[in-house]
mmCIF file of C-alpha atoms in Angstrom:
data_model
loop_
_atom_site.group_PDB
_atom_site.id
_atom_site.type_symbol
_atom_site.label_atom_id
_atom_site.label_comp_id
_atom_site.label_asym_id
_atom_site.label_seq_id
_atom_site.Cartn_x
_atom_site.Cartn_y
_atom_site.Cartn_z
ATOM 1 C CA MET V 682 70.333 126.120 84.576
ATOM 2 C CA ASP V 683 71.556 127.316 81.184
ATOM 3 C CA ASN V 684 75.107 125.972 81.407
ATOM 4 C CA TYR V 685 74.232 122.464 82.571
ATOM 5 C CA GLY V 686 70.957 121.547 80.929
ATOM 6 C CA ASP V 687 68.444 120.037 83.320
ATOM 7 C CA ILE V 688 70.613 120.072 86.449
ATOM 8 C CA VAL V 689 69.019 122.390 88.981
ATOM 9 C CA LYS V 690 69.436 120.977 92.469
ATOM 10 C CA VAL V 691 71.937 118.663 94.143
ATOM 11 C CA CYS V 692 71.488 117.374 97.687
ATOM 12 C CA LEU V 693 74.781 116.359 99.294
ATOM 13 C CA VAL V 694 74.360 113.926 102.176
ATOM 14 C CA GLY V 695 77.428 113.388 104.316
ATOM 15 C CA HIS V 696 79.134 114.140 107.623
ATOM 16 C CA PHE V 697 79.210 117.923 107.770
ATOM 17 C CA ASN V 698 80.705 119.603 110.800
ATOM 18 C CA ASP V 699 83.655 121.796 111.702
ATOM 19 C CA ALA V 700 86.159 118.918 112.055
ATOM 20 C CA LEU V 701 87.642 119.377 108.597
ATOM 21 C CA ASP V 702 90.902 117.530 109.214
ATOM 22 C CA GLU V 703 89.156 114.215 108.494
ATOM 23 C CA GLY V 704 89.110 112.980 104.916
ATOM 24 C CA VAL V 705 85.455 112.099 104.289
ATOM 25 C CA ARG V 706 84.232 115.371 105.808
ATOM 26 C CA ASN V 707 86.781 117.342 103.826
ATOM 27 C CA VAL V 708 85.649 115.741 100.568
ATOM 28 C CA GLY V 709 82.021 116.617 101.296
ATOM 29 C CA LYS V 710 82.816 120.248 102.015
ATOM 30 C CA SER V 711 85.029 120.581 98.944
ATOM 31 C CA LEU V 712 82.355 119.165 96.635
ATOM 32 C CA LYS V 713 79.766 121.543 98.074
ATOM 33 C CA VAL V 714 81.998 124.574 97.538
ATOM 34 C CA GLY V 715 82.944 123.425 94.040
ATOM 35 C CA LEU V 716 79.357 122.860 92.923
ATOM 36 C CA GLU V 717 78.239 126.219 94.282
ATOM 37 C CA ARG V 718 81.025 127.925 92.355
ATOM 38 C CA GLN V 719 79.538 126.384 89.223
ATOM 39 C CA ASP V 720 76.140 127.946 90.100
ATOM 40 C CA ILE V 721 74.586 124.628 91.113
ATOM 41 C CA GLU V 722 71.997 124.930 93.884
ATOM 42 C CA VAL V 723 73.178 122.713 96.734
ATOM 43 C CA GLU V 724 71.540 121.533 99.943
ATOM 44 C CA LYS V 725 73.707 119.725 102.485
ATOM 45 C CA VAL V 726 72.180 117.169 104.840
ATOM 46 C CA ASN V 727 73.890 115.378 107.709
ATOM 47 C CA PHE V 728 73.815 111.642 107.102
ATOM 48 C CA SER V 729 73.349 110.826 110.783
ATOM 49 C CA SER V 730 70.341 113.119 111.348
ATOM 50 C CA LEU V 731 66.897 111.645 110.683
ATOM 51 C CA ILE V 732 65.380 115.078 111.248
ATOM 52 C CA GLU V 733 67.496 116.602 108.487
ATOM 53 C CA TRP V 734 66.379 113.918 106.014
ATOM 54 C CA ARG V 735 63.084 115.817 105.821
ATOM 55 C CA ALA V 736 65.024 118.549 104.059
ATOM 56 C CA ILE V 737 65.570 116.199 101.102
ATOM 57 C CA LYS V 738 61.851 116.042 100.341
ATOM 58 C CA ALA V 739 61.418 119.769 100.844
ATOM 59 C CA PHE V 740 64.405 120.546 98.576
ATOM 60 C CA ARG V 741 63.132 118.283 95.740
ATOM 61 C CA PRO V 742 66.611 117.564 94.319
ATOM 62 C CA ASP V 743 67.498 116.245 90.883
ATOM 63 C CA ILE V 744 70.511 114.413 92.377
ATOM 64 C CA ILE V 745 71.019 112.994 95.867
ATOM 65 C CA HIS V 746 74.749 112.471 96.321
ATOM 66 C CA PHE V 747 76.003 110.585 99.396
ATOM 67 C CA ILE V 748 79.609 111.075 100.534
ATOM 68 C CA LEU V 749 80.352 108.303 102.992
ATOM 69 C CA THR V 750 82.373 105.303 104.055
ATOM 70 C CA PRO V 751 80.291 102.587 102.394
ATOM 71 C CA THR V 752 79.412 99.782 104.758
ATOM 72 C CA PHE V 753 76.464 97.429 104.306
ATOM 73 C CA LEU V 754 74.518 99.477 106.846
ATOM 74 C CA GLY V 755 75.634 102.728 105.219
ATOM 75 C CA VAL V 756 74.395 101.675 101.768
ATOM 76 C CA LEU V 757 71.100 100.531 103.305
ATOM 77 C CA ILE V 758 70.634 103.837 105.124
ATOM 78 C CA ALA V 759 71.473 105.723 101.917
ATOM 79 C CA ARG V 760 68.675 103.851 100.153
ATOM 80 C CA LEU V 761 66.248 104.727 102.959
ATOM 81 C CA ALA V 762 67.274 108.382 102.856
ATOM 82 C CA SER V 763 66.821 108.528 99.071
ATOM 83 C CA SER V 764 63.202 107.381 99.514
ATOM 84 C CA ALA V 765 62.494 110.868 100.874
ATOM 85 C CA PHE V 766 62.323 111.990 97.229
ATOM 86 C CA PRO V 767 62.222 108.949 94.889
ATOM 87 C CA PRO V 768 62.366 110.877 91.565
ATOM 88 C CA ALA V 769 65.965 111.979 92.294
ATOM 89 C CA LYS V 770 68.906 110.052 90.896
ATOM 90 C CA THR V 771 71.168 108.663 93.632
ATOM 91 C CA VAL V 772 74.966 108.712 93.674
ATOM 92 C CA ILE V 773 77.342 107.370 96.337
ATOM 93 C CA SER V 774 80.978 108.445 96.598
ATOM 94 C CA ALA V 775 82.803 105.392 97.949
ATOM 95 C CA VAL V 776 85.533 107.470 99.580
ATOM 96 C CA HIS V 777 86.603 104.727 101.983
ATOM 97 C CA PRO V 778 84.895 101.394 101.259
ATOM 98 C CA SER V 779 84.564 99.034 104.197
ATOM 99 C CA LEU V 780 82.398 96.084 103.196
ATOM 100 C CA ARG V 781 82.494 92.605 101.743
ATOM 101 C CA ARG V 782 80.845 91.300 98.589
ATOM 102 C CA SER V 783 77.141 90.747 99.147
ATOM 103 C CA HIS V 784 74.553 90.219 96.442
ATOM 104 C CA LEU V 785 71.972 91.546 98.910
ATOM 105 C CA LEU V 786 73.360 94.988 98.156
ATOM 106 C CA LYS V 787 71.805 94.768 94.691
ATOM 107 C CA LEU V 788 68.517 95.498 96.443
ATOM 108 C CA PHE V 789 69.842 98.817 97.756
ATOM 109 C CA LYS V 790 72.165 99.902 94.969
ATOM 110 C CA PRO V 791 72.291 103.576 93.921
ATOM 111 C CA ASP V 792 72.063 104.747 90.319
ATOM 112 C CA LEU V 793 75.841 105.226 90.350
ATOM 113 C CA MET V 794 78.739 104.363 92.639
ATOM 114 C CA LEU V 795 81.777 106.651 92.328
ATOM 115 C CA VAL V 796 84.888 104.594 93.107
ATOM 116 C CA GLN V 797 88.538 105.480 93.568
ATOM 117 C CA SER V 798 90.559 102.344 92.844
ATOM 118 C CA PRO V 799 90.481 99.254 90.600
ATOM 119 C CA GLU V 800 89.856 97.106 93.686
ATOM 120 C CA SER V 801 86.754 99.096 94.628
ATOM 121 C CA ASP V 802 85.593 99.116 91.024
ATOM 122 C CA ASP V 803 85.796 95.331 90.945
ATOM 123 C CA LEU V 804 84.067 95.037 94.330
ATOM 124 C CA PHE V 805 81.021 97.120 93.433
ATOM 125 C CA GLN V 806 80.692 95.818 89.877
ATOM 126 C CA SER V 807 80.659 92.283 91.268
ATOM 127 C CA MET V 808 77.572 93.323 93.244
ATOM 128 C CA GLY V 809 75.789 94.511 90.115
ATOM 129 C CA MET V 810 76.418 98.249 90.537
ATOM 130 C CA GLU V 811 77.177 100.867 87.902
ATOM 131 C CA THR V 812 80.550 102.485 88.674
ATOM 132 C CA ARG V 813 82.733 105.390 87.574
ATOM 133 C CA LEU V 814 86.277 106.269 88.634
ATOM 134 C CA PHE V 815 86.193 109.577 90.516
ATOM 135 C CA PRO V 816 89.108 110.330 92.860
ATOM 136 C CA ASN V 817 89.428 113.085 95.447
ATOM 137 C CA GLY V 818 90.806 116.478 94.587
ATOM 138 C CA VAL V 819 92.885 119.343 95.955
ATOM 139 C CA ASP V 820 92.607 123.113 96.234
ATOM 140 C CA VAL V 821 95.565 124.224 94.100
ATOM 141 C CA THR V 822 95.052 127.878 95.056
ATOM 142 C CA LYS V 823 95.478 127.163 98.771
ATOM 143 C CA PHE V 824 98.207 124.549 98.434
ATOM 144 C CA LYS V 825 101.090 125.912 96.368
ATOM 145 C CA PRO V 826 104.902 126.052 96.494
ATOM 146 C CA ALA V 827 106.682 128.556 98.712
ATOM 147 C CA SER V 828 109.586 130.765 97.689
ATOM 148 C CA GLU V 829 112.899 130.101 99.396
ATOM 149 C CA LYS V 830 112.475 133.261 101.481
ATOM 150 C CA HIS V 831 108.954 132.317 102.554
ATOM 151 C CA LYS V 832 110.159 128.818 103.446
ATOM 152 C CA SER V 833 112.991 130.310 105.503
ATOM 153 C CA ASP V 834 110.605 132.664 107.305
ATOM 154 C CA LEU V 835 108.227 129.804 108.078
ATOM 155 C CA ARG V 836 111.051 127.671 109.455
ATOM 156 C CA ALA V 837 111.989 130.509 111.782
ATOM 157 C CA LYS V 838 108.347 130.814 112.847
ATOM 158 C CA PHE V 839 108.045 127.098 113.645
ATOM 159 C CA GLN V 840 111.611 126.833 115.041
ATOM 160 C CA ILE V 841 112.810 124.351 112.430
ATOM 161 C CA SER V 842 116.508 124.366 111.570
ATOM 162 C CA GLU V 843 117.468 125.600 108.085
ATOM 163 C CA GLN V 844 119.958 122.728 107.872
ATOM 164 C CA ASP V 845 117.457 119.917 108.450
ATOM 165 C CA PHE V 846 115.912 117.931 105.606
ATOM 166 C CA VAL V 847 112.305 117.811 106.822
ATOM 167 C CA VAL V 848 110.279 114.688 106.030
ATOM 168 C CA LEU V 849 106.574 115.304 106.559
ATOM 169 C CA HIS V 850 103.569 113.070 107.159
ATOM 170 C CA LEU V 851 99.997 113.951 108.163
ATOM 171 C CA ALA V 852 98.262 111.094 109.926
ATOM 172 C CA SER V 853 96.014 109.619 112.511
ATOM 173 C CA LEU V 854 98.432 108.397 115.156
ATOM 174 C CA ARG V 855 97.597 104.722 114.772
ATOM 175 C CA ARG V 856 99.949 101.792 114.289
ATOM 176 C CA GLU V 857 98.009 100.588 111.216
ATOM 177 C CA ARG V 858 99.208 103.674 109.344
ATOM 178 C CA ASN V 859 102.686 102.056 109.366
ATOM 179 C CA LEU V 860 104.196 104.989 111.235
ATOM 180 C CA ASP V 861 106.936 102.846 112.785
ATOM 181 C CA ILE V 862 108.988 103.406 109.621
ATOM 182 C CA PHE V 863 109.516 107.018 110.675
ATOM 183 C CA LYS V 864 111.708 105.894 113.575
ATOM 184 C CA LYS V 865 114.129 104.442 111.013
ATOM 185 C CA ILE V 866 113.892 107.537 108.847
ATOM 186 C CA GLN V 867 114.664 109.791 111.828
ATOM 187 C CA ALA V 868 117.820 107.785 112.519
ATOM 188 C CA GLU V 869 119.352 108.951 109.224
ATOM 189 C CA GLU V 870 121.832 111.828 109.535
ATOM 190 C CA GLY V 871 120.476 115.273 108.657
ATOM 191 C CA ILE V 872 116.844 114.118 108.612
ATOM 192 C CA GLN V 873 114.087 115.612 110.735
ATOM 193 C CA VAL V 874 110.753 113.796 110.689
ATOM 194 C CA LEU V 875 107.676 115.950 111.273
ATOM 195 C CA ILE V 876 104.333 114.213 111.854
ATOM 196 C CA LEU V 877 101.149 116.231 112.115
ATOM 197 C CA GLY V 878 98.473 114.344 114.058
ATOM 198 C CA ARG V 879 94.785 115.067 114.590
ATOM 199 C CA GLU V 880 93.773 116.660 117.846
ATOM 200 C CA ASN V 881 90.170 115.400 117.620
ATOM 201 C CA GLU V 882 91.114 111.707 117.321
ATOM 202 C CA ALA V 883 92.282 109.244 119.935
ATOM 203 C CA ALA V 884 95.998 108.584 119.468
ATOM 204 C CA ASP V 885 98.034 105.472 120.187
ATOM 205 C CA LYS V 886 99.872 106.937 123.180
ATOM 206 C CA GLU V 887 102.623 104.308 123.140
ATOM 207 C CA LEU V 888 103.294 104.917 119.438
ATOM 208 C CA LEU V 889 103.387 108.657 120.094
ATOM 209 C CA ARG V 890 105.985 108.178 122.853
ATOM 210 C CA GLU V 891 108.073 105.863 120.623
ATOM 211 C CA LEU V 892 108.147 108.390 117.805
ATOM 212 C CA GLN V 893 109.084 111.228 120.139
ATOM 213 C CA ARG V 894 111.816 109.161 121.815
ATOM 214 C CA ALA V 895 113.239 108.459 118.360
ATOM 215 C CA GLY V 896 113.555 112.221 117.808
ATOM 216 C CA CYS V 897 110.517 112.746 115.561
ATOM 217 C CA LEU V 898 108.597 115.975 115.936
ATOM 218 C CA VAL V 899 104.938 115.087 116.508
ATOM 219 C CA TRP V 900 102.491 117.979 116.542
ATOM 220 C CA VAL V 901 98.984 116.953 117.583
ATOM 221 C CA GLN V 902 96.971 120.075 116.926
ATOM 222 C CA HIS V 903 94.856 121.797 114.306
ATOM 223 C CA PHE V 904 96.606 124.227 111.959
ATOM 224 C CA PRO V 905 94.168 126.559 110.148
ATOM 225 C CA HIS V 906 96.942 127.258 107.635
ATOM 226 C CA VAL V 907 98.173 123.716 107.175
ATOM 227 C CA ASP V 908 99.682 124.730 103.819
ATOM 228 C CA GLN V 909 102.452 126.367 105.870
ATOM 229 C CA ILE V 910 103.413 122.976 107.278
ATOM 230 C CA TYR V 911 103.894 121.607 103.771
ATOM 231 C CA ASN V 912 105.923 124.702 102.906
ATOM 232 C CA ILE V 913 108.482 124.132 105.674
ATOM 233 C CA SER V 914 109.036 120.565 104.447
ATOM 234 C CA ASP V 915 111.418 119.056 101.893
ATOM 235 C CA CYS V 916 109.675 115.759 101.188
ATOM 236 C CA TYR V 917 106.368 114.017 101.872
ATOM 237 C CA VAL V 918 106.198 110.332 102.817
ATOM 238 C CA PHE V 919 103.075 108.164 102.756
ATOM 239 C CA PRO V 920 104.007 104.694 104.087
ATOM 240 C CA THR V 921 100.513 103.253 104.659
ATOM 241 C CA ILE V 922 99.827 99.705 103.490
ATOM 242 C CA HIS V 923 96.618 98.671 105.280
ATOM 243 C CA LYS V 924 93.777 99.632 102.918
ATOM 244 C CA LYS V 925 91.348 100.437 105.746
ATOM 245 C CA ALA V 926 93.757 102.868 107.392
ATOM 246 C CA CYS V 927 93.008 105.774 105.049
ATOM 247 C CA ILE V 928 90.633 107.027 102.366
ATOM 248 C CA GLU V 929 91.545 105.660 98.937
ATOM 249 C CA THR V 930 92.859 108.945 97.532
ATOM 250 C CA PRO V 931 94.818 110.391 100.474
ATOM 251 C CA LEU V 932 94.218 114.137 100.564
ATOM 252 C CA SER V 933 97.588 114.799 102.183
ATOM 253 C CA VAL V 934 99.443 113.322 99.205
ATOM 254 C CA LEU V 935 97.495 115.543 96.799
ATOM 255 C CA GLU V 936 98.144 118.597 98.989
ATOM 256 C CA ALA V 937 101.866 117.849 99.168
ATOM 257 C CA MET V 938 101.977 117.436 95.374
ATOM 258 C CA ALA V 939 100.188 120.770 94.921
ATOM 259 C CA CYS V 940 103.006 122.289 97.017
ATOM 260 C CA ASN V 941 105.450 120.632 94.566
ATOM 261 C CA LEU V 942 107.117 118.428 97.182
ATOM 262 C CA PRO V 943 108.867 115.178 96.276
ATOM 263 C CA ILE V 944 106.536 112.321 97.227
ATOM 264 C CA ILE V 945 107.539 108.839 98.389
ATOM 265 C CA SER V 946 104.572 106.518 98.744
ATOM 266 C CA THR V 947 103.452 102.935 98.857
ATOM 267 C CA ARG V 948 101.160 101.856 96.008
ATOM 268 C CA PHE V 949 98.112 102.732 98.035
ATOM 269 C CA GLY V 950 94.519 102.947 96.839
ATOM 270 C CA ALA V 951 93.982 105.233 93.859
ATOM 271 C CA LEU V 952 97.492 106.689 93.773
ATOM 272 C CA PRO V 953 99.170 104.295 91.278
ATOM 273 C CA THR V 954 96.050 104.440 89.081
ATOM 274 C CA ILE V 955 95.851 108.208 88.696
ATOM 275 C CA PHE V 956 99.580 109.033 88.817
ATOM 276 C CA ASN V 957 102.627 107.749 86.963
ATOM 277 C CA GLU V 958 105.917 107.474 88.791
ATOM 278 C CA GLY V 959 108.393 110.218 87.946
ATOM 279 C CA SER V 960 108.745 114.003 88.166
ATOM 280 C CA GLY V 961 109.557 113.644 91.868
ATOM 281 C CA LEU V 962 106.951 110.982 92.653
ATOM 282 C CA PHE V 963 108.323 107.645 93.858
ATOM 283 C CA PHE V 964 106.292 104.493 94.436
ATOM 284 C CA THR V 965 107.675 101.579 96.411
ATOM 285 C CA GLU V 966 106.483 98.023 96.850
ATOM 286 C CA ASN V 967 108.229 97.761 100.209
ATOM 287 C CA ALA V 968 107.916 100.477 102.851
ATOM 288 C CA GLU V 969 111.286 99.373 104.273
ATOM 289 C CA ASP V 970 112.906 100.924 101.171
ATOM 290 C CA ILE V 971 111.597 104.396 102.002
ATOM 291 C CA PRO V 972 114.627 105.570 104.062
ATOM 292 C CA HIS V 973 116.964 104.745 101.149
ATOM 293 C CA ILE V 974 114.774 106.626 98.669
ATOM 294 C CA ILE V 975 114.688 109.653 100.991
ATOM 295 C CA LEU V 976 118.483 109.756 101.127
ATOM 296 C CA ASP V 977 118.613 109.568 97.346
ATOM 297 C CA VAL V 978 116.181 112.506 97.090
ATOM 298 C CA LYS V 979 118.134 114.451 99.722
ATOM 299 C CA ASN V 980 121.569 113.936 98.235
ATOM 300 C CA ARG V 981 120.984 114.610 94.543
ATOM 301 C CA SER V 982 119.566 117.415 92.468
ATOM 302 C CA LEU V 983 116.053 116.374 91.530
ATOM 303 C CA ALA V 984 113.692 117.993 89.045
ATOM 304 C CA VAL V 985 110.359 117.990 90.883
ATOM 305 C CA GLU V 986 107.122 118.633 88.959
ATOM 306 C CA THR V 987 104.551 116.983 91.205
ATOM 307 C CA ARG V 988 102.362 120.100 91.155
ATOM 308 C CA GLY V 989 101.904 119.756 87.408
ATOM 309 C CA GLU V 990 100.925 116.103 87.855
ATOM 310 C CA VAL V 991 98.169 116.903 90.371
ATOM 311 C CA PHE V 992 96.608 119.816 88.450
ATOM 312 C CA PRO V 993 94.061 117.613 86.614
ATOM 313 C CA TYR V 994 92.726 116.682 90.066
ATOM 314 C CA SER V 995 92.025 120.201 91.269
ATOM 315 C CA TRP V 996 88.576 120.444 92.824
ATOM 316 C CA ASN V 997 87.559 122.864 90.066
ATOM 317 C CA ASN V 998 88.363 120.311 87.364
ATOM 318 C CA LEU V 999 86.756 117.441 89.250
ATOM 319 C CA THR V 1000 83.597 119.447 89.908
ATOM 320 C CA GLU V 1001 83.204 120.060 86.176
ATOM 321 C CA ASP V 1002 83.639 116.317 85.599
ATOM 322 C CA LEU V 1003 81.059 115.593 88.292
ATOM 323 C CA ILE V 1004 78.505 117.879 86.674
ATOM 324 C CA GLY V 1005 79.034 115.950 83.436
ATOM 325 C CA ILE V 1006 78.340 112.710 85.311
ATOM 326 C CA TYR V 1007 75.154 114.194 86.769
ATOM 327 C CA LYS V 1008 74.050 115.210 83.265
ATOM 328 C CA GLU V 1009 74.491 111.653 81.999
ATOM 329 C CA LEU V 1010 72.361 110.305 84.840
ATOM 330 C CA LEU V 1011 69.586 112.799 84.203
ATOM 331 C CA ARG V 1012 69.371 111.830 80.554
#
């Protein structure tokens, strides 16, 4: 490979299927597409399929890159899978860490752990692992701002009033996502909350009924053109506090930023590390303050430049960075 030195083959091991509204799967697909655009030969292998592991040996990769939710068992299985072709360097993307410190993990550590937050960096370094900060990315060609006319046409299509200030959130409908705050937001005059749930996940039915009774619009279905949902909205809110409730770089926040929406978020995961507050991005220490911040955004003229802030984290840029990381490993 002339452009990238010795890098010839990358085997991506993850959860690959058609359910692309789930974060870890979406990351895996996006990395595959990005690497192939850079003329890297890629083989994808399903993490859960022992039969497919045979493909690793047959492919003879230079890099085996696991995209997973690291648990103790997950790291152990990754080590077993990498034994299919021992000469390859092994990388794990810790998209959604879910484990405790254990020095036993030193026995199964990869060549590199890609982390997304200072907390995860500290966790894996304390277990003797080499780490690099590598957040998730966004497709800035798919997710982009809409003109006023296009926004108006989309609101007519989805039967959303032109007068409403639409506050959007994409989420699993689970209480741990701190979705109760949207009942308070909906109570504010002129506000319409829109929550897009996942049709392939079990929802908290009582929470769903509470949100609907409060007047929130809750759409539990798959939208092939989910960028249109961002484009009918005026603001994106991410109120999650519980660190296990979401991947560490929430894709929905990046997508909303790419659409140049104002963002109001808790200081969750990687977000306060990779972004500075300002330009239409608001961080809060207390989710109870979110309704007041929304009213401030609604009632004053605000210069929003969140799209410019997220550009460094386009998948194209991150893929180039990833290839550089691979090159370092192969040296």
